[in-house]
Amino acid sequence: MQNSLATQVAGIRLRNPTILASGVLGISGSILRRIAEAGAGAVITKSLGLIPRAGYKNPTIVELEVGLLNAMGLPNPGAEEFLNEISIAKKGGAPLIASIFGSSLSEFSKVAEIVAKGGVDAIELNLSCPHVNTTGLILGQDANLVKELVKNVKRKVKIPVIAKLSSNVSSIAEIAKAAEEGGADAITAINTLRAMAIDINVKKPILANGIGGLSGPAIKPVGVRCVYEIYEAVKIPILGAGGVTAGKDAVEYILAGASAVQIGTAVVTRGIEVFKDVNEEVKEYMKENGYKEVSELVGQAHKA
Ligand code: RRO
């Protein structure tokens, strides 16, 4: 029997376990389609809100030795405007997941209803933007609010709901448990880490916003630790995110307990071929180690 990369997460069928992370190239239907055609198992949009948002002033992104630092400030056309892109994005043949945010519980529910009616396959709640204090992060740090928020959204939509959590909390497992109690179908861990870079000549923070979110290889051990802790706390599937650049990184997340992985920064640093490369490397690992299905690998690092 051939080894298979096909897997299922929260009722979403994936032809392979690699997913375009939110925030990277995810606002145009034609680009989402190209990424699906390049081999991603699913694609996630940039976070969408109720109304259009310009985002922060430049510079919004800086490449560091250890990864990328960004503070885009949630630029997006608004959920209604994005609806035109859905049918184009879905031509790529991969499930389309809408990342959404809101400034209140009721706003999250409204945006969820809009994108669900527009025909996306699932919703990822961004409860974890590291530097926009009026939205996700404050909500995502409070277990009771997370439970309430997920419960409200689940009442409004029939498609799977995924809660994207931040590692910038004292217990991510506790927040994941609250999301599960609210009815979340899956957890994404993690978003970027709060961070800063200073230009030593100008003697000022490089990003216009000052604080940003660090992504890329530097945060992979944090992401893996979070997935490991969440796996021990909940029964719903986990999507691992943070620093996946090669097949071995994806395998590490899967062994920690992720059912699939998201790729963001490596799409910027390595191009959209990264999905095909990571999948081939995961397949190679499975062959060498005698695994037929990705699901057999999930959580193996927890076995005594
Ligand atoms: O738009 C952003 O600046 C941003 C968001 Br919403 C997020 O969730 N994570 C991030 O690193 N940047």
XYZ file of C-alpha atoms and ligand atoms in Angstrom, residues 46 70-75 126 129-131 191-192, ligand 1:
25
model
C -5.749 37.312 5.639
C 5.510 42.323 11.075
C 2.926 44.799 12.208
C 0.598 45.093 9.232
C -2.298 46.265 11.432
C -5.011 44.014 10.006
C -5.267 45.591 6.548
C -8.069 35.201 14.962
C -3.030 39.283 16.807
C 0.047 40.244 18.847
C -0.225 44.018 18.625
C 0.239 33.214 15.990
C 3.362 35.409 15.968
O -2.188 42.187 10.532
C -1.264 41.969 11.327
O -0.447 42.846 11.620
C -1.087 40.654 11.978
C -2.123 39.855 12.428
Br -3.892 40.279 12.161
C -1.849 38.646 13.115
O -2.731 37.896 13.574
N -0.554 38.315 13.322
C 0.453 39.084 12.873
O 1.620 38.733 13.073
N 0.182 40.257 12.205
